[in-house]
Structures are given as structure tokens and as C-alpha cells.
Amino acid sequence: MDYKTFRDEVFAQAKAKGFEDYELYYSAGNGFSVRVFKGEIAEYKNSSTEGVGFRGTYGGKMGYSYSEKLDTALIVPMLANAMANAGIIEEEEVEKLYPGDKEYQKVDGYSPAINDTEASEKIQMALDMEKYALSLDPRLTMADYCSVANQESHVAISNSYGLDLSQKTNRAYAYMLARAEEDGVTKSGMEVWYGKNFADFDYKSLAKKAVDTAVSYLGASPVPTGEYPVIFDTYTAADLFGVFSKIFIAESGQKGFSLLNKDKVGETIAAPHVTIRDDGITELSLENSAFDAEGVATQNKAVIENGVLKTLLYNTKSAAKDGVESTGNASKPSFGGAISTSTGNFYLVPGEKSFEDLISGVENGVLITELAGLHSGANVVSGDFSFSADGFLIENGKIARPIDQITVAGNFYELLKNISEVGSDLRFHYFSGLIGMPSFLTGGLKIAGL
């Protein structure tokens, strides 16, 4: 059954059963991925998902339910579950459906060109990428995650107030984890490519970057314990900001899980050249959306502008609690999940200096290129963090040697104030949750090594 026919039947039955208002959230997707290992296909997937989430007001309370199939026989039990769930809600704040906005930005997030590449061609890309990587350096022992893939999603939201929105997006990607070995020590390097057309994918470039990274870590050793100026590259910057992006979610402050709340808006919380944005639509990203999971039009906004906290991120429920408007950041983990809040295209606005310029400006410091223990080593409430790390020693403005077995520690709130330089090399990292980061330099972080 198609979505619109199913939706109309759901709405008719919801009205008949006494729901005061109601909404249907439709989500469908499909994906292809192939992973090769030692010249053979190690994993091949062609997957698809489809389902709907229902929510509606019954007896003054919001009830949730969902169905993994668009089958009219499942409508009655789905609505019954929503009615039962509404009856056990104890929260004082009443969740409400959104009637819609007058205008929504246009998003061209779907590229038909992705589908022009056949599965056999993508398999060959992965095989060629692995073969080329293994030819580049005798110390490379394997490329155990060598994959080519694409994903497509379709989201639609309709409710009894007349809201009717739909959007399709897709993207292509490839990645490789290369492993190099020397003197019994193994190091790895990862590189990822994202795009809207496989014709733009250069497997040789990706393979070389992954191999070069792995090889560059060989011969690593710790540095003496102390405080160092630290450069985070785009990957580790995204990892770090990805972990602590939760502090900018209004719900976190309302529940005491963040030091930021509505009373902090207007205060200086970062260095004057630090601007962090959360944009629904930006040409910098491949993952744009005109509306959030509640049907609120997404916004392009500064979260921090020149060091000053300008806004937190809201859905309609948390916005009502703070007496403000939603920022269009409602999210759902799946069609069956409850409404929460998340970042959109969340990124640190790049500066003018290149990555090489940042390196050349450091006399004696550390470049961090890998972080581990991201969740166990972070206290999101206090902002304290302590992560295992690898990277490179910087001496006299040049990368001197690789380093490993170190720990980098500090406080995220203090780090925001101590960022002294922001690079120009902005890059979005989708494995980190749509976090866009350039490399940046910060001072005074503790490095535990020798």
C-alpha cells in the first residue's frame, strides 16, 4: 500500500476513535554497500526499510505508536497502543503537534546520478581501491575496511492541521582503513569520501591518503608529560565537538545535564573569533533538510557568534518551556522513536589560515589526529575530558615525528575560550553526526606521556 492511502485511512480511524489531533511520520530508505578483503567480496548488502510513526493527542495527552508495515490491518492495534500510551503519560509539559510554517526553503538533496552507477561498477571500485592501496607501500599489510556504498532516504510528515511535507535525499560514500606494520608494530589510517555522483570518486586519491596516514604513524613514541599547545585536525575536532554538541541542546540544560541554559544566552562563552553555526541548509553539507521531525522549518542560525552564545537548540516542547520559538531542531531516532532534539549542520566557521599555517605557527606542540575513549572519557555535564590520543610532535613549526600512547585532558568550556586559531579546512564528518569542523589550535591542554 502506498503511504498516502495508508495515511488517509489512519487519519479517518484516528478521528473516529476520538483523537483530538494526530500525525503520521513516514520513513523509508534503501542502501547498498560492498566491502572487499584480499581481492574478494567480504560483505555485500542491499537493504531497505519502511515504516510509520503515529502520535496523537488523546484525553489531553500525547500518545505514540508505530508500524513497520503499511497494512490497514495494523491500524487498529497501532491506534490502540497510542491511546494506551497517552493514558500513562505523567509529564506536566504537554507535547503539541505543529500546524506548519508559511514557507519552507527548497532543498535539492537528491541526486539521480548516484543510481547511474551499477552494483558491478561499485564492486570494481572497491576491488581496485584495495589493490592500488596494497601496491603503494610494502609495509601495508591489509586494507580490512575497504568499502563503497550509497544510501537513500524518504521522509514525510502529515497531520490533522494540514501539514503535509515530504523530502528525499541520498548520498554516495567510500572509505578505507589501511593497516601498516613495521618492527612488529601495526598502525592504521582511515580516509572517507562523500559525494553525490560516483563519477567524482577518485579511488586512488582515497587509497593514498589512507595509506600515507597509516605509514606516517610508524615509529611513534610518547612525548614527555606537560602542557602543550594542541592542534586538532578536522577528524579529531569533529569527534570532540560531536561528543560535546549535546551541551547546546536546550533539553540538556533544562534537565541539568549542561552548564548552558536560557540564562546564559547573551554571555561570552568562547574566544572572540569562535563562531559556531547550526544550519538547516548550507552548500557546505550534503545533508540538508527544509524541515525537522515535527515539521518546523529549519533555520540557519549562529549558536555562538564571535564568542557570544546566541541561542540553544530547541524542539517545540523545550521551546515552550523556555518561552521561545523552536529552532527547527526536533529529531526522531527512527519512525518508531519519540521526538527529541539534535543538531543539524553543526559546524565551526572556518578561519583564513591553512592547516599548514597553523602548524608553522607552533614552536613546540602536539597535533592530535586520533582520539579514543570518546564517551567513557567525557563528562558532558562538567565539560571535563580525558582521551587516549595519537598524533604528531610539532617542533619549530614543523611536524617532527609521530607520537602515541598519550592522553589529552582538559575542559571543553575552557577549550572554547582558549581556541587561538581556526583553520580554513572545514570538512563535514558524517560518521560523527553531521559535525563540520576545520582544524584549530588551542593552548594549555595537558598531555600525559612519558
Short mmCIF file of N, CA and C in Angstrom, two decimals, residues 3 33 64 69 94 99 121 134-135 163 192 210 234 247 251 269 277 313 317 342 350 359 368 424:
data_model
loop_
_atom_site.label_atom_id
_atom_site.label_comp_id
_atom_site.label_asym_id
_atom_site.label_seq_id
_atom_site.Cartn_x
_atom_site.Cartn_y
_atom_site.Cartn_z
N TYR A 3 1.97 5.19 0.77
CA TYR A 3 1.91 5.97 2.01
C TYR A 3 0.66 6.83 2.11
N SER A 33 25.89 -1.50 -0.07
CA SER A 33 27.28 -1.41 0.38
C SER A 33 28.01 -2.69 0.03
N TYR A 64 2.06 7.75 21.58
CA TYR A 64 2.90 7.31 20.47
C TYR A 64 2.62 5.85 20.11
N LYS A 69 4.92 -1.88 8.94
CA LYS A 69 4.32 -2.17 7.65
C LYS A 69 3.16 -1.23 7.38
N VAL A 94 2.87 19.59 28.16
CA VAL A 94 2.04 18.95 27.15
C VAL A 94 2.72 19.07 25.78
N PRO A 99 1.35 22.99 13.47
CA PRO A 99 0.47 23.21 12.32
C PRO A 99 1.20 23.50 11.02
N GLU A 121 29.86 -2.01 -10.96
CA GLU A 121 30.86 -0.95 -11.05
C GLU A 121 31.35 -0.56 -9.66
N LEU A 134 47.40 -1.58 -1.70
CA LEU A 134 48.41 -2.57 -1.37
C LEU A 134 49.68 -2.42 -2.22
N SER A 135 49.56 -1.72 -3.34
CA SER A 135 50.73 -1.53 -4.21
C SER A 135 51.58 -0.33 -3.81
N LEU A 163 -0.67 19.95 7.79
CA LEU A 163 0.75 19.83 7.47
C LEU A 163 0.97 18.65 6.53
N VAL A 192 37.82 8.85 4.21
CA VAL A 192 36.43 8.73 3.78
C VAL A 192 36.16 9.73 2.67
N ALA A 210 44.73 7.20 2.86
CA ALA A 210 44.63 6.23 3.95
C ALA A 210 45.98 5.56 4.21
N THR A 234 40.80 18.03 11.43
CA THR A 234 39.36 18.09 11.20
C THR A 234 38.64 16.86 11.76
N ILE A 247 25.71 19.80 24.77
CA ILE A 247 25.56 20.89 25.76
C ILE A 247 24.77 22.05 25.18
N GLU A 251 17.18 21.01 26.02
CA GLU A 251 16.72 19.99 26.96
C GLU A 251 17.81 19.59 27.94
N ILE A 269 31.05 32.97 25.95
CA ILE A 269 31.46 31.65 26.42
C ILE A 269 32.61 31.08 25.60
N ARG A 277 27.87 27.56 14.01
CA ARG A 277 26.56 27.65 13.38
C ARG A 277 25.86 26.29 13.37
N LEU A 313 19.47 25.04 21.13
CA LEU A 313 18.76 24.34 20.08
C LEU A 313 17.49 23.71 20.65
N LYS A 317 8.56 21.49 22.22
CA LYS A 317 8.29 21.27 23.64
C LYS A 317 9.29 22.01 24.53
N SER A 342 18.22 17.43 18.22
CA SER A 342 19.59 17.16 17.80
C SER A 342 20.10 18.33 16.97
N PRO A 350 35.00 28.36 9.55
CA PRO A 350 36.44 28.33 9.31
C PRO A 350 37.07 29.72 9.32
N ILE A 359 50.27 24.78 11.65
CA ILE A 359 51.45 24.02 12.06
C ILE A 359 52.67 24.94 12.17
N ILE A 368 46.95 16.45 17.27
CA ILE A 368 46.14 15.28 17.59
C ILE A 368 45.38 14.84 16.34
N SER A 424 41.23 26.93 7.85
CA SER A 424 40.31 27.15 6.73
C SER A 424 39.79 25.85 6.14
#
